[in-house]
Amino acid sequence: MSPLPDLALPYPALHASHSGIWIADEGGTRPIGRGEAIRIAADTPVILLNAALVGQRLGYADLSGLDLLELFAFLCPARFMVPTPRGLARVTGLTPPAADAEVATFLRAAAGALLGMIEGEWPEREGAWTAAQSLFRLRWTWAPVLTQRLKKPETAERWLFTKLGEWSEGAPRAQPRTVTLEADETQARLARLTGSTAEQRPGQRAYAQAAREAFGPRMAAGMPNMVLAEAGTGIGKTLGYLAPASLWAEKADGAVWVSTFTKALQRQLGHESARLFPDAATRRAKVVTRKGRENYLCLLNLEDALQGGFAGRAAILAQLVARWAAYSADGDMVGGDLPGWLPTLFRRNGATALTDRRGECVYAGCPHYRKCFIEKAARASADADLVIANHALVMVNAARGRESTTRPTRYVFDEGHHLFDAADAMFSTALTGAETIELRRWVLGPESGGRGRRRGLAARLSDVASYDEGGARAIADAVNAAQALASDGWLQRLGEGAPFGPIEALLAAVRGLTYARAESGRDPGGDAGYGLETELAEPDPGLIEAAGPAAEALDALVRPLVALGRRLEAVLDEAPDWMDGPARARIEGAIASLGWRAETVAAWLSLLARIGGPASPDFVDWMAVDRVEGRDYDVGLHRHWLDPTRPFAETVLKPAHGVLVTSATLRGGGDWDVAEARTGATHLLRGASRFEAASPFDYASQAEVLIVTDVKRGDMGALANAYARLGVASGGGMLGLFTAIRRLRGVHARIADRLAREGLPLYAQHVDPIDTGTLVDIFRDDPAASLLGTDALRDGVDVPGRSLRMVVMEGVPWPKPTVLHAARRLAGGGSGYDDRIVRARLAQAFGRLIRRADDHGVFVLLSAAMPSRLLTAFPPGVRITRVTLDEAVAHAAALPSAAQTGHEARETA
């Protein structure tokens, strides 16, 4: 390891892992016990790496100290770092520690190296001195160290709100020209993207030709050119569709929206766009990433936090976020260049309050409107060639977006097998306590009398109310009607049998009937004490009696919301003297927001009308009590479309001119009819064209499937033993997938120490206080690490190379027998519907294993009950063997270990 730099910090460093605890000071490094570690950390500032994680391993949730991740976030805002000793070594230029026992010493060296950045060429110097002064007043642990080293600038620093650039209005973009892409020019564009030295991929060339059809001229309204393309892993479908998409955008002068389901693919597409536009400035203009409003930093919320709206640790987070915002490329707090691990260091305290999660934006009424990250992204996308979005945003934008004049005509839906689920979430209705209290806050604003700016409806539209008598009356009526919605403390009142108001009375009736009718207190996945649900059928008199007053209360609310929207439209038409451009934009935003809320309340009223009335064949309705760890956290009524692709087809597909839907598992474990049904193609008058390209990988020689037959179902000890033995045998590189969080946690608790003694780190969703994206980054970075997770890791995780060489599933991933699933199963063919879901999930999980031509690995299923009919989920030619656990361990041991691949890992890092 590199020698310890001359370090002025007199503080010890503490490191805790599953294999032990160590303290390092000027006298050296020594192992210590948990009690002594807690005592030292409580009495002395200690240098740490990820205090939240170390505190969890010590069983000391209040652990604080000199966290190097916080220091890095201050010194290097908007820079990427894997939050591990390996990642820290990479950014500091130090040699990473070879063993856990060396980490504490390394952390002291890393602290000196990070602070040494201040003395050199430091790109993020501007604003640091000002921020450090504010953090000193907030008693941030690193502030005294930094203020001693930071020199006061000779001239005043530009602070965040003066540093950020402004967007400017431009002429509206014309409608895209009508063009036809020729086959040869599409192939030439693909060749330019792949490069002259790239291997020839016939499947990719054929894919690009098939994708070209989605960019042809539409022949009739409501009949888009739709292409369904299933392309196996390794075909290169990203560049395959970017070739015709970029060519069409260039020739037609229009924007193509490329929609994904996962943030990982959004990031990958951003990287791939460099092949299209190597110049960074050109790329920023031509390629824009868009997400929902709730992903972006709200500058008005940040200003509120910086001026005293936040206290304690949340106030420190706000200062660090302000440092980041000054250097961020786009202000994206979720999956952008804000480190995903930063909010978790503060236990999510305050991070969500810095985004626009409640729809309370005042648009042009905001003093930072011209600098707003959300508005910048919206305007940039209007002039871009490629807009990288996600399925949810595309649907929201089509259903109730404000950008009606710039609605896209061409879409590419990558990860298209998720369209059904995304549409299911978008077009559903939930009349629950959490949803109603959110609406109450949107109308009334904060009611607790706490600090912070008031953001209720009356405050946001006060100038309109003073000008327009009808608008003022509608606002007052809405405020009065909102008093009937659930309010703070509603869950406690329901538990005590003392609901307040008609909505809480309805929720109490729903809760009582759900508890009475739910068959057991078990989650369908096997987790005791979790959610309860039952069909909304044959309601008891108590529920029917509660539904009437609740419907009256909601009707009293929806009427003034609709009336206010109409009054605002009238104000726009009348254009009073004070109506300048920004005021018009603010009112237009308010109209869109009011329309969305009114539609929500109208959907609630429709759901209430179902109580005691006939069921609709188009919808599935049920009652639910959502619980976690045996405690209620929400109660309410739910409505989903039986086929959510129907509204998706109406709002997104039919207005479009061309749509490409693509995925490696598009047919979802079935045939093309399944693909058409789950993408909405069946609801179009013109059928979709189909394309299929098998993966070029040699799965027969690169992978094998092992079905372990001697791990008893339900035996937690045996399940944990299997994961431990497999993880040790493979030397790490294991992705463990679970269908229930309880079993994941149980296995992790039993095997973490065992793997750590072998020098094999183990990380887990729902256990480690680290966001999922960062967990994947850590797993990708360390070939010796293993990762346990649930559905989020079964799809969309791209870890090529030796960091992932074994996938282990705890059992057959059967769908949970919920009310919604039961209805769709009945409509979709019974057991065959279940089989298709399982085959799709198995194919997606297997797809994590082989990501490039030189990958090798083994897929292990710990289930003797795996039906042979489901084995078609795996690629043809893959050897599938039923084995004992001992035999599976022997196969895992034959894989190249982390030690054998360490050189490769260092080379690719």
Coordinates of C-alpha atoms in Angstrom, one line a residue, residues 358-600:
R358 CA -46.2 17.5 -4.5
G359 CA -47.0 19.3 -7.8
E360 CA -46.8 22.7 -6.0
C361 CA -44.6 24.4 -8.7
V362 CA -45.6 28.0 -9.2
Y363 CA -43.8 28.0 -12.6
A364 CA -43.2 31.6 -13.8
G365 CA -44.0 32.8 -10.3
C366 CA -40.8 31.3 -9.0
P367 CA -37.8 33.7 -8.8
H368 CA -35.6 30.9 -10.2
Y369 CA -37.9 30.0 -13.1
R370 CA -35.3 31.1 -15.7
K371 CA -32.7 28.8 -14.1
C372 CA -35.0 25.9 -13.3
F373 CA -33.5 22.5 -14.2
I374 CA -37.0 21.1 -15.1
E375 CA -37.8 23.9 -17.5
K376 CA -34.3 23.7 -19.0
A377 CA -34.8 20.0 -19.8
A378 CA -38.3 20.6 -21.2
R379 CA -37.0 23.4 -23.5
A380 CA -33.9 21.6 -24.5
S381 CA -35.9 18.5 -25.5
A382 CA -38.1 20.6 -27.8
D383 CA -35.1 21.2 -30.0
A384 CA -33.2 18.0 -29.5
D385 CA -32.7 15.1 -32.0
L386 CA -32.9 12.4 -29.3
V387 CA -34.8 12.6 -26.0
I388 CA -33.9 9.8 -23.6
A389 CA -36.9 9.4 -21.4
N390 CA -38.7 6.6 -19.4
H391 CA -41.9 4.8 -19.9
A392 CA -43.7 6.6 -17.1
L393 CA -42.7 10.1 -18.3
V394 CA -43.8 9.3 -21.8
M395 CA -47.2 8.2 -20.6
V396 CA -47.6 11.2 -18.2
N397 CA -46.6 13.6 -20.9
A398 CA -49.1 12.1 -23.4
A399 CA -51.9 11.9 -20.9
R400 CA -51.6 15.3 -19.2
G401 CA -48.4 17.0 -20.3
R402 CA -48.1 20.7 -20.8
E403 CA -46.0 20.4 -23.9
S404 CA -48.8 19.8 -26.4
T405 CA -47.2 21.7 -29.2
T406 CA -44.0 19.6 -29.1
R407 CA -45.6 16.2 -28.6
P408 CA -43.3 13.6 -30.2
T409 CA -44.3 11.6 -33.3
R410 CA -41.7 8.9 -33.2
Y411 CA -41.0 6.7 -30.2
V412 CA -38.5 3.9 -29.4
F413 CA -39.5 1.8 -26.4
D414 CA -36.5 -0.1 -25.3
E415 CA -37.0 -2.6 -22.5
G416 CA -40.5 -2.9 -24.1
H417 CA -41.5 -6.0 -22.1
H418 CA -42.1 -3.5 -19.2
L419 CA -44.7 -1.5 -21.1
F420 CA -47.6 -3.4 -19.7
D421 CA -46.4 -2.9 -16.1
A422 CA -45.6 0.8 -16.7
A423 CA -49.1 1.4 -18.2
D424 CA -50.6 -0.6 -15.3
A425 CA -49.1 1.8 -12.8
M426 CA -49.8 5.0 -14.9
F427 CA -53.5 4.4 -15.6
S428 CA -54.5 3.0 -12.2
T429 CA -56.6 4.6 -9.4
A430 CA -55.9 4.5 -5.7
L431 CA -58.3 6.1 -3.2
T432 CA -56.1 5.7 -0.1
G433 CA -55.2 7.6 3.0
A434 CA -51.8 8.6 1.7
E435 CA -53.2 9.8 -1.6
T436 CA -56.0 11.9 0.0
I437 CA -53.7 13.5 2.5
E438 CA -51.3 14.4 -0.3
L439 CA -54.2 16.1 -2.1
R440 CA -55.2 17.9 1.1
R441 CA -51.6 19.3 1.4
W442 CA -51.7 20.4 -2.3
V443 CA -54.8 22.4 -1.7
L444 CA -54.3 23.7 1.8
G445 CA -50.5 23.9 2.1
P446 CA -48.7 23.2 5.4
E447 CA -51.1 23.1 8.4
S448 CA -48.7 22.5 11.2
G449 CA -47.5 26.1 11.4
G450 CA -43.9 24.9 10.8
R451 CA -41.2 26.9 9.1
G452 CA -41.0 27.2 5.3
R453 CA -42.9 28.9 2.5
R454 CA -46.6 28.3 2.2
R455 CA -47.5 26.5 -1.0
G456 CA -51.3 25.9 -0.8
L457 CA -53.6 26.7 -3.7
A458 CA -54.7 30.1 -2.3
A459 CA -51.1 31.2 -1.9
R460 CA -50.0 30.0 -5.4
L461 CA -52.9 31.8 -7.1
S462 CA -53.4 34.9 -4.8
D463 CA -52.9 37.4 -7.7
V464 CA -55.6 35.6 -9.8
A465 CA -57.9 35.6 -6.8
S466 CA -57.5 39.3 -6.3
Y467 CA -58.3 40.0 -10.0
D468 CA -61.1 37.4 -10.7
E469 CA -64.0 37.1 -8.3
G470 CA -65.1 33.8 -9.7
G471 CA -61.7 32.4 -9.3
A472 CA -61.4 33.6 -5.7
R473 CA -64.7 31.9 -4.9
A474 CA -63.6 28.6 -6.5
I475 CA -60.4 28.7 -4.5
A476 CA -62.3 29.3 -1.3
D477 CA -64.7 26.5 -2.0
A478 CA -61.8 24.1 -2.8
V479 CA -60.1 25.0 0.4
N480 CA -63.3 24.4 2.4
A481 CA -64.0 21.1 0.7
A482 CA -60.4 19.8 1.2
Q483 CA -61.0 19.9 5.0
A484 CA -63.0 16.7 4.6
L485 CA -59.9 14.8 3.3
A486 CA -57.7 12.7 5.6
S487 CA -55.4 14.7 7.7
D488 CA -52.3 14.2 9.8
G489 CA -52.7 11.4 12.4
W490 CA -55.4 9.6 10.3
L491 CA -53.8 6.1 10.7
Q492 CA -53.7 6.4 14.5
R493 CA -57.3 7.5 14.6
L494 CA -58.3 4.6 12.4
G495 CA -56.5 2.2 14.8
E496 CA -58.3 3.8 17.7
G497 CA -61.7 3.5 16.0
A498 CA -62.1 7.3 15.9
P499 CA -62.0 8.5 12.3
F500 CA -62.5 12.2 11.7
G501 CA -64.5 13.2 8.6
P502 CA -66.2 11.3 5.8
I503 CA -63.0 10.2 4.0
E504 CA -61.4 8.8 7.2
A505 CA -64.8 7.1 8.0
L506 CA -64.6 5.4 4.5
L507 CA -61.1 4.3 5.1
A508 CA -62.0 2.9 8.5
A509 CA -64.8 0.8 6.9
V510 CA -62.4 -0.4 4.2
R511 CA -59.8 -1.4 6.9
G512 CA -62.4 -3.3 9.0
L513 CA -63.8 -5.2 6.0
T514 CA -60.4 -6.0 4.6
Y515 CA -59.2 -7.4 8.0
A516 CA -62.4 -9.4 8.2
R517 CA -62.2 -11.0 4.8
A518 CA -58.5 -11.4 4.0
E519 CA -57.8 -15.1 4.4
S520 CA -54.7 -14.6 6.5
G521 CA -52.2 -12.1 7.8
R522 CA -49.6 -13.3 5.3
D523 CA -48.2 -11.7 2.2
P524 CA -48.7 -13.8 -0.9
G525 CA -44.9 -14.1 -1.2
G526 CA -44.7 -15.8 2.2
D527 CA -43.8 -12.8 4.4
A528 CA -45.8 -12.9 7.7
G529 CA -47.4 -9.7 8.8
Y530 CA -47.5 -8.0 5.5
G531 CA -50.2 -6.6 3.2
L532 CA -53.9 -7.6 3.2
E533 CA -56.3 -7.4 0.4
T534 CA -59.7 -8.6 -0.7
E535 CA -62.1 -8.0 -3.6
L536 CA -64.4 -5.1 -3.7
A537 CA -67.5 -7.3 -3.9
E538 CA -70.5 -7.8 -1.7
P539 CA -69.8 -4.8 0.5
D540 CA -71.1 -4.8 4.0
P541 CA -73.7 -2.2 5.2
G542 CA -70.9 -0.2 7.0
L543 CA -68.9 0.3 3.8
I544 CA -72.0 1.2 1.7
E545 CA -73.1 3.7 4.4
A546 CA -69.6 5.3 4.5
A547 CA -69.4 5.5 0.7
G548 CA -72.2 8.1 0.4
P549 CA -70.8 10.9 2.5
A550 CA -67.4 10.3 1.1
A551 CA -68.7 10.7 -2.5
E552 CA -70.5 13.9 -1.4
A553 CA -67.2 15.3 0.0
L554 CA -65.2 14.4 -3.1
D555 CA -67.9 15.9 -5.3
A556 CA -67.8 19.1 -3.3
L557 CA -64.1 19.2 -4.0
V558 CA -64.0 18.4 -7.7
R559 CA -66.6 21.0 -8.6
P560 CA -64.5 24.1 -7.5
L561 CA -61.3 22.5 -9.0
V562 CA -63.0 22.3 -12.4
A563 CA -64.6 25.7 -12.0
L564 CA -61.2 27.2 -11.1
G565 CA -59.6 25.7 -14.2
R566 CA -62.3 27.3 -16.3
R567 CA -61.8 30.6 -14.6
L568 CA -58.1 30.5 -15.2
E569 CA -58.7 29.8 -18.9
A570 CA -61.0 32.8 -19.0
V571 CA -58.3 34.9 -17.4
L572 CA -55.9 33.8 -20.2
D573 CA -58.5 34.8 -22.8
E574 CA -59.1 38.2 -21.3
A575 CA -55.4 38.9 -20.9
P576 CA -55.4 41.6 -18.2
D577 CA -52.8 44.3 -18.0
W578 CA -50.6 42.3 -15.5
M579 CA -50.6 39.3 -17.8
D580 CA -47.0 39.2 -19.1
G581 CA -45.3 36.1 -20.5
P582 CA -44.2 34.6 -17.2
A583 CA -47.6 35.1 -15.7
R584 CA -49.2 33.4 -18.6
A585 CA -46.9 30.5 -18.3
R586 CA -47.6 30.2 -14.6
I587 CA -51.4 30.2 -15.2
E588 CA -51.0 27.6 -18.0
G589 CA -49.1 25.4 -15.5
A590 CA -51.8 25.9 -12.9
I591 CA -54.5 24.9 -15.4
A592 CA -52.6 21.6 -16.3
S593 CA -52.1 20.8 -12.6
L594 CA -55.7 21.5 -11.7
G595 CA -56.8 19.3 -14.6
W596 CA -54.7 16.4 -13.3
R597 CA -56.1 16.8 -9.7
A598 CA -59.6 17.1 -11.0
E599 CA -59.2 13.9 -13.1
T600 CA -57.9 12.1 -10.0

